[in-house]
XYZ file of C-alpha atoms in Angstrom:
480
model
C 8.491 -127.711 -104.017
C 7.726 -124.339 -105.574
C 4.156 -123.339 -104.860
C 1.956 -122.173 -107.708
C -0.228 -119.080 -108.061
C -3.772 -119.496 -106.819
C -6.560 -119.321 -109.305
C -7.157 -115.727 -110.301
C -9.844 -114.080 -108.157
C -12.964 -114.263 -110.327
C -14.057 -110.746 -109.505
C -12.396 -107.365 -109.216
C -14.873 -104.755 -108.027
C -18.096 -102.943 -108.676
C -17.534 -99.533 -110.198
C -19.189 -96.829 -108.164
C -19.629 -94.084 -110.724
C -21.277 -91.016 -109.266
C -22.319 -88.019 -111.289
C -19.867 -85.081 -111.452
C -20.401 -81.427 -110.694
C -21.072 -80.754 -107.045
C -20.508 -84.413 -106.022
C -17.271 -84.775 -103.988
C -14.488 -86.946 -105.380
C -14.070 -90.414 -103.902
C -11.087 -92.678 -104.370
C -12.192 -96.177 -105.387
C -10.659 -99.264 -106.898
C -13.931 -101.012 -107.607
C -14.281 -102.439 -111.087
C -16.121 -104.937 -113.201
C -14.616 -108.396 -113.097
C -12.504 -108.385 -116.261
C -11.806 -112.109 -116.169
C -15.327 -113.512 -116.070
C -17.617 -110.618 -116.919
C -19.680 -111.135 -113.745
C -20.166 -108.354 -111.219
C -18.794 -108.925 -107.706
C -17.408 -106.730 -104.986
C -13.600 -106.783 -105.136
C -11.867 -108.206 -102.053
C -8.056 -108.098 -102.203
C -6.427 -111.478 -101.566
C -3.930 -111.725 -98.716
C -1.798 -114.322 -100.485
C 1.747 -113.391 -101.551
C 1.139 -114.335 -105.186
C 0.606 -110.929 -106.778
C 1.973 -109.992 -110.166
C 1.490 -106.470 -111.533
C 1.698 -105.224 -115.119
C 1.611 -101.899 -116.982
C -1.298 -101.728 -119.496
C -0.103 -99.825 -122.585
C -1.780 -99.030 -125.927
C 0.038 -100.344 -129.041
C -0.723 -100.415 -132.774
C -2.873 -103.523 -132.634
C -4.652 -102.779 -129.371
C -3.200 -103.139 -125.871
C -0.316 -105.046 -124.285
C 1.258 -105.566 -120.885
C 4.695 -103.979 -121.257
C 6.255 -104.241 -117.794
C 5.848 -106.742 -114.978
C 6.779 -106.624 -111.294
C 6.196 -108.587 -108.093
C 6.368 -105.350 -106.081
C 3.146 -103.336 -105.877
C 3.630 -100.011 -107.736
C 2.903 -96.683 -106.095
C -0.769 -95.881 -106.762
C -0.225 -92.123 -106.376
C 1.831 -92.091 -109.605
C -1.403 -92.489 -111.612
C 0.099 -94.860 -114.144
C -1.940 -97.673 -115.777
C -0.685 -100.470 -113.510
C -3.050 -103.386 -112.996
C -3.172 -106.347 -110.632
C -2.964 -109.486 -112.792
C -4.257 -111.608 -109.901
C -7.578 -109.758 -109.862
C -7.695 -107.550 -112.943
C -8.169 -104.458 -110.748
C -6.696 -101.108 -111.865
C -4.327 -99.515 -109.340
C -5.077 -95.870 -110.168
C -7.853 -93.585 -108.981
C -11.033 -94.427 -110.958
C -13.379 -92.070 -109.128
C -15.440 -89.485 -111.066
C -13.723 -86.216 -111.996
C -15.142 -82.694 -112.217
C -17.507 -82.321 -115.193
C -17.103 -79.825 -118.020
C -19.338 -78.116 -120.605
C -20.072 -78.696 -124.283
C -21.654 -76.241 -126.704
C -22.664 -76.544 -130.365
C -19.008 -76.519 -131.384
C -18.167 -79.566 -129.241
C -16.197 -80.282 -126.035
C -13.276 -78.136 -124.964
C -11.009 -80.933 -123.751
C -8.464 -78.499 -122.332
C -11.003 -77.589 -119.665
C -11.722 -81.269 -118.738
C -9.799 -83.470 -116.324
C -9.424 -86.390 -118.722
C -6.617 -88.965 -119.040
C -7.057 -91.418 -121.897
C -4.214 -93.729 -120.815
C -6.136 -94.234 -117.536
C -9.449 -94.620 -119.419
C -10.796 -91.379 -117.857
C -12.996 -89.964 -120.660
C -15.957 -87.644 -121.264
C -19.545 -88.897 -121.453
C -22.623 -86.821 -122.428
C -24.923 -86.152 -119.472
C -28.364 -87.317 -120.685
C -30.136 -85.367 -117.967
C -30.317 -82.405 -120.357
C -29.052 -78.889 -120.661
C -27.813 -76.692 -117.910
C -30.761 -74.569 -116.801
C -30.420 -70.893 -117.724
C -27.153 -71.313 -119.603
C -28.111 -69.930 -122.989
C -25.557 -68.177 -125.141
C -25.615 -66.750 -128.636
C -23.856 -69.873 -129.947
C -26.565 -72.161 -128.633
C -27.538 -74.210 -125.626
C -24.679 -75.436 -123.322
C -24.837 -79.088 -122.167
C -23.183 -80.792 -119.179
C -20.482 -83.439 -119.852
C -19.392 -86.025 -117.269
C -15.741 -87.114 -116.837
C -15.682 -90.773 -115.784
C -13.712 -93.989 -115.821
C -14.780 -95.908 -118.954
C -15.172 -99.372 -117.482
C -16.235 -101.010 -120.752
C -13.196 -99.665 -122.607
C -10.909 -100.704 -119.767
C -12.293 -104.269 -119.653
C -11.986 -104.652 -123.418
C -8.421 -103.295 -123.389
C -7.416 -105.492 -120.442
C -8.809 -108.631 -122.094
C -7.075 -107.711 -125.358
C -3.704 -107.452 -123.561
C -4.425 -110.580 -121.557
C -5.033 -112.616 -124.692
C -1.453 -111.914 -125.825
C 0.057 -113.650 -122.778
C 1.040 -117.201 -123.806
C 2.687 -119.764 -121.497
C 2.904 -123.553 -121.837
C 0.589 -123.511 -124.854
C -2.090 -121.562 -122.993
C -3.114 -117.912 -123.200
C -4.833 -115.278 -121.086
C -6.091 -116.315 -117.654
C -5.135 -119.931 -118.327
C -1.534 -118.837 -118.955
C -1.487 -116.814 -115.732
C -2.837 -119.792 -113.796
C 0.185 -121.812 -114.936
C 2.731 -119.284 -113.621
C 4.619 -120.333 -110.485
C 4.177 -118.395 -107.254
C 6.445 -115.454 -108.056
C 6.679 -114.241 -104.465
C 7.750 -117.627 -103.120
C 10.088 -118.241 -106.038
C 11.770 -114.820 -105.763
C 12.061 -115.091 -101.976
C 13.785 -118.440 -102.285
C 16.091 -117.118 -104.976
C 16.799 -113.863 -103.109
C 17.647 -115.763 -99.916
C 20.140 -117.922 -101.764
C 21.725 -114.993 -103.587
C 21.905 -112.909 -100.402
C 23.757 -115.765 -98.699
C 26.091 -116.094 -101.657
C 26.743 -112.347 -101.642
C 27.542 -112.581 -97.943
C 30.027 -115.365 -98.643
C 31.510 -113.272 -101.454
C 31.952 -110.237 -99.159
C 33.546 -112.393 -96.462
C 35.985 -113.832 -98.988
C 36.837 -110.347 -100.267
C 37.416 -108.971 -96.766
C 39.762 -111.903 -96.090
C 41.668 -111.442 -99.369
C 40.655 -114.578 -101.249
C 38.187 -115.484 -104.017
C 35.480 -118.146 -104.194
C 35.673 -120.151 -107.400
C 32.338 -121.942 -106.863
C 30.093 -118.850 -106.934
C 27.290 -119.151 -109.591
C 26.948 -116.527 -112.331
C 23.350 -115.632 -111.322
C 24.527 -113.709 -108.255
C 23.447 -110.304 -109.548
C 20.102 -111.262 -111.132
C 17.067 -109.034 -110.477
C 13.910 -111.023 -109.764
C 11.439 -108.278 -108.911
C 11.067 -106.285 -112.162
C 10.837 -107.480 -115.781
C 10.663 -105.331 -118.960
C 8.522 -107.836 -120.866
C 6.528 -111.051 -120.523
C 9.285 -112.969 -122.287
C 11.869 -111.685 -119.799
C 9.507 -112.680 -116.964
C 9.258 -116.209 -118.372
C 13.033 -116.399 -118.831
C 13.568 -115.309 -115.245
C 11.069 -117.929 -114.071
C 12.971 -120.557 -116.045
C 16.311 -119.483 -114.548
C 14.975 -119.279 -110.987
C 13.221 -122.638 -111.280
C 16.397 -124.191 -112.619
C 18.479 -122.498 -109.930
C 16.154 -123.445 -107.075
C 16.711 -127.133 -107.696
C 20.463 -126.664 -107.224
C 20.492 -123.732 -104.785
C 20.946 -125.921 -101.711
C 23.821 -127.728 -103.390
C 25.353 -124.407 -104.517
C 25.123 -122.923 -101.038
C 26.682 -126.003 -99.501
C 29.532 -126.029 -102.037
C 30.304 -122.326 -101.630
C 29.976 -122.577 -97.849
C 32.443 -125.463 -97.770
C 34.938 -123.579 -99.966
C 34.562 -120.452 -97.832
C 35.302 -122.342 -94.620
C 38.276 -124.155 -96.142
C 39.804 -120.791 -97.074
C 38.976 -119.319 -93.672
C 40.734 -122.194 -91.902
C 43.878 -121.478 -93.932
C 43.546 -117.815 -92.956
C 43.004 -118.662 -89.281
C 46.176 -120.757 -89.136
C 48.195 -117.694 -90.269
C 46.686 -115.206 -87.774
C 48.550 -113.880 -84.753
C 47.144 -114.403 -81.265
C 45.721 -110.849 -81.199
C 44.275 -111.011 -84.715
C 42.553 -114.315 -84.038
C 41.154 -113.118 -80.714
C 39.687 -110.006 -82.389
C 38.243 -112.114 -85.227
C 36.501 -114.471 -82.803
C 35.459 -111.645 -80.473
C 33.518 -109.825 -83.255
C 31.013 -112.691 -83.168
C 29.576 -111.779 -86.610
C 31.327 -114.743 -88.250
C 28.709 -117.159 -86.927
C 26.463 -116.159 -89.860
C 28.767 -117.888 -92.323
C 31.277 -120.007 -90.394
C 30.665 -123.684 -89.743
C 30.896 -125.165 -86.258
C 33.971 -127.100 -87.364
C 35.722 -123.875 -88.386
C 34.716 -122.223 -85.114
C 36.206 -125.128 -83.186
C 39.451 -124.900 -85.173
C 39.612 -121.157 -84.477
C 38.970 -121.700 -80.755
C 41.643 -124.428 -80.483
C 44.139 -122.285 -82.382
C 43.353 -119.261 -80.204
C 43.942 -121.298 -77.011
C 47.215 -122.623 -78.397
C 48.496 -119.137 -79.286
C 47.264 -117.677 -75.990
C 49.237 -120.259 -73.972
C 52.411 -119.321 -75.883
C 51.777 -115.624 -75.276
C 51.091 -116.176 -71.569
C 54.305 -118.152 -71.134
C 56.297 -115.170 -72.492
C 54.908 -112.537 -70.113
C 57.730 -110.571 -68.443
C 55.695 -108.773 -65.773
C 52.691 -109.503 -63.637
C 50.984 -106.435 -65.164
C 50.868 -108.175 -68.564
C 49.244 -111.230 -67.023
C 46.831 -109.052 -65.031
C 45.784 -107.160 -68.166
C 45.235 -110.401 -70.106
C 43.062 -111.792 -67.282
C 41.074 -108.547 -67.070
C 40.321 -108.137 -70.776
C 40.509 -111.602 -72.325
C 39.801 -114.322 -69.790
C 36.030 -113.762 -70.110
C 36.028 -114.810 -73.772
C 33.865 -117.919 -74.075
C 36.218 -119.762 -76.412
C 39.087 -119.860 -73.914
C 39.404 -123.162 -72.101
C 39.842 -123.300 -68.283
C 43.447 -124.487 -68.720
C 44.291 -121.296 -70.642
C 42.765 -119.002 -68.030
C 44.398 -121.004 -65.216
C 47.786 -120.667 -66.934
C 47.353 -116.876 -67.050
C 46.377 -116.766 -63.367
C 49.390 -118.901 -62.370
C 51.709 -116.710 -64.422
C 50.271 -113.655 -62.700
C 50.940 -115.095 -59.210
C 54.481 -116.201 -60.075
C 55.462 -112.866 -61.636
C 53.771 -110.920 -58.843
C 55.812 -112.726 -56.144
C 59.002 -112.369 -58.143
C 58.464 -108.606 -58.434
C 57.425 -108.354 -54.771
C 60.548 -110.023 -53.419
C 62.836 -108.089 -55.751
C 61.364 -104.743 -54.688
C 61.418 -105.673 -50.987
C 65.088 -106.670 -51.019
C 66.147 -103.403 -52.648
C 63.951 -101.142 -50.477
C 65.812 -98.490 -48.463
C 63.743 -95.330 -48.488
C 60.310 -94.579 -47.132
C 58.966 -94.261 -50.703
C 60.098 -97.855 -51.373
C 58.221 -99.212 -48.362
C 55.089 -97.224 -49.264
C 55.275 -98.659 -52.805
C 55.389 -102.207 -51.412
C 52.302 -101.607 -49.257
C 50.300 -99.783 -51.971
C 51.141 -102.084 -54.903
C 51.480 -105.537 -53.347
C 49.199 -105.091 -50.332
C 45.940 -105.445 -52.420
C 47.267 -108.856 -53.642
C 48.441 -110.113 -50.226
C 46.288 -113.258 -50.542
C 48.422 -114.260 -53.573
C 51.818 -113.567 -51.988
C 53.893 -116.558 -50.901
C 55.083 -114.679 -47.801
C 53.801 -111.661 -45.873
C 57.220 -110.988 -44.300
C 58.124 -108.099 -46.559
C 54.747 -106.460 -46.029
C 55.328 -106.674 -42.276
C 58.814 -105.184 -42.639
C 57.443 -102.370 -44.787
C 54.681 -101.614 -42.297
C 57.271 -101.620 -39.427
C 59.561 -99.233 -41.314
C 56.665 -96.880 -42.032
C 55.566 -96.977 -38.365
C 59.138 -96.213 -37.209
C 59.372 -93.334 -39.600
C 56.054 -91.931 -38.379
C 57.275 -92.206 -34.756
C 60.528 -90.445 -35.625
C 58.606 -87.721 -37.364
C 56.388 -87.324 -34.311
C 59.405 -86.918 -31.995
C 60.994 -84.427 -34.372
C 57.735 -82.483 -34.539
C 57.562 -82.313 -30.737
C 61.181 -81.101 -30.526
C 60.521 -78.514 -33.190
C 57.432 -77.277 -31.384
C 59.379 -76.933 -28.086
C 62.146 -75.061 -29.802
C 59.625 -72.770 -31.405
C 57.958 -72.135 -28.028
C 61.270 -71.229 -26.373
C 62.185 -68.960 -29.249
C 58.827 -67.168 -29.101
C 59.221 -66.776 -25.328
C 62.675 -65.253 -25.731
C 61.439 -62.888 -28.411
C 58.565 -61.820 -26.187
C 60.821 -61.137 -23.249
C 63.135 -59.155 -25.495
C 60.182 -57.131 -26.857
C 58.946 -56.299 -23.329
C 62.451 -55.293 -22.246
C 62.764 -52.949 -25.231
C 59.404 -51.280 -24.462
C 60.315 -50.753 -20.798
C 63.706 -49.356 -21.767
C 61.998 -46.948 -24.179
C 59.553 -45.728 -21.534
C 62.352 -45.176 -18.966
C 64.243 -42.976 -21.437
C 61.442 -40.735 -22.771
C 62.543 -37.198 -23.634
C 61.244 -34.103 -25.412
C 61.526 -34.274 -29.202
C 61.405 -38.077 -29.215
C 58.960 -39.875 -31.537
C 56.201 -42.125 -30.193
C 53.499 -44.261 -31.699
C 51.051 -41.257 -31.386
C 53.385 -38.474 -32.430
C 56.113 -36.102 -31.225
C 56.726 -35.881 -27.457
C 56.714 -32.173 -26.491
C 56.847 -32.415 -22.675
C 58.008 -35.056 -20.165
C 57.033 -35.031 -16.485
C 57.504 -37.511 -13.686
C 54.675 -39.929 -14.610
C 53.085 -38.347 -17.709
C 54.078 -36.940 -21.084
C 52.448 -34.536 -23.494
C 52.315 -35.596 -27.137
C 51.366 -33.673 -30.287
C 48.824 -36.106 -31.787
C 46.672 -35.959 -34.864
C 43.833 -34.574 -32.719
C 45.959 -32.036 -30.862
C 48.076 -32.028 -27.709
C 47.261 -34.906 -25.408
C 48.567 -36.181 -22.078
C 49.563 -39.875 -21.769
C 50.854 -41.976 -18.910
C 54.383 -43.144 -19.480
C 53.270 -46.803 -19.432
C 50.972 -46.001 -22.433
C 53.881 -45.016 -24.645
C 55.304 -47.207 -27.434
C 58.061 -46.539 -29.945
C 56.957 -45.237 -33.343
C 55.738 -48.073 -35.617
C 55.272 -50.612 -32.828
C 51.594 -49.917 -32.059
C 48.639 -48.076 -33.598
C 47.393 -44.768 -32.183
C 43.594 -44.476 -32.161
C 41.072 -42.040 -30.615
C 37.350 -42.550 -30.168
C 35.278 -39.419 -29.388
C 38.565 -37.641 -28.680
C 39.473 -40.312 -26.077
C 42.676 -42.413 -26.556
C 42.111 -46.156 -27.133
C 45.054 -48.328 -26.007
C 46.182 -50.924 -28.590
C 45.061 -54.506 -27.941
C 47.207 -57.565 -27.528
C 50.408 -55.764 -26.670
C 50.667 -57.272 -23.155
C 52.887 -54.494 -21.885
């Protein structure tokens, strides 16, 4: 059942009209009760039944020209009123006053707005003290919200609202709850729009969609358009459930046809998105799941390598719609293909790289291998190779040691031969030999003539020649 508007609140507000001049401005929405004429403090109702209208002056008085269920922005300072309470939505606080002389009021200097009923009123307190000009005495003029004019204008516009043979407040009392009615309508249309978008994205059309899909139920240019919208929404609400059910059924019938044409990958992606549950029936979901399992089993049976099965298990087996039999089939296919690949590789293995491949690739899956024999063979081959390499390394090291020993002996022999054949004019590591005696030689060094023992001499370029505080420093590490 569509709920109806509550009785209009019998009071709006008490106008607090302070005098202008030095009095600060205050924002207030207090007003005389325009429905009953009594004075009460306005308390805004919390019910979602509000209807707002724009109060506009016409030739024969005032009318409500626009209607909306959405509360207008009060800062716009337009003559919007709350039809539930009769309260104005604009600022009705006092404005700054202005002056009037014998020639009248200079309205250009006053903050007045006639469409908001903000007008000038003579201040009866008298003239401004000391303000005497040649034209006469200057009087103070207040700028205030004219509550009497507003109430009269509101009631004049209200009287022109006629619904079900009643007018004014009685007509408003007969209006359905616009918030509830529009919410119900908007929910239905939003669902229908969703169905329409789904159909479009899946390349088919829904023939059962109603024509009211794009109706606006929040703003109305006139009272007659408001009443027409109420009539349409009321009529639609009685059939909305039936419409939704019909469109939903047609949507799912088309989706089932689409599902039956999808590939295994397309269907998996469609189900995996999980957003279809907003519009897909449980029956359609079950059909999609059954079809996905059927296609998956065919795909699994055609795998050519264990890597394909492993990838399917890693990325797809967690999907909730896959049955245990489908996941088990993928796991069995993985084991069978893994063992087939394992035995093929093991039988063709010849090189060390082949045996390392067997250990690295099939070793992590050893619990799924039908036999460990080829792993054992591979490990044995690798161990033999390592042992061979160790023996070769030892032989190489011994050969290197013998070679170094021979080179050392040869180096020492060459040095001794050089020292036994020293002669004048011969080069040495420290310079030219200028004198040779029995056990010593004299050499022309960079720091002058120096005596050296014969066993301190080296051929030029074999050792460095260094002096510290004019004293010769034998080279280190020569061993001879």
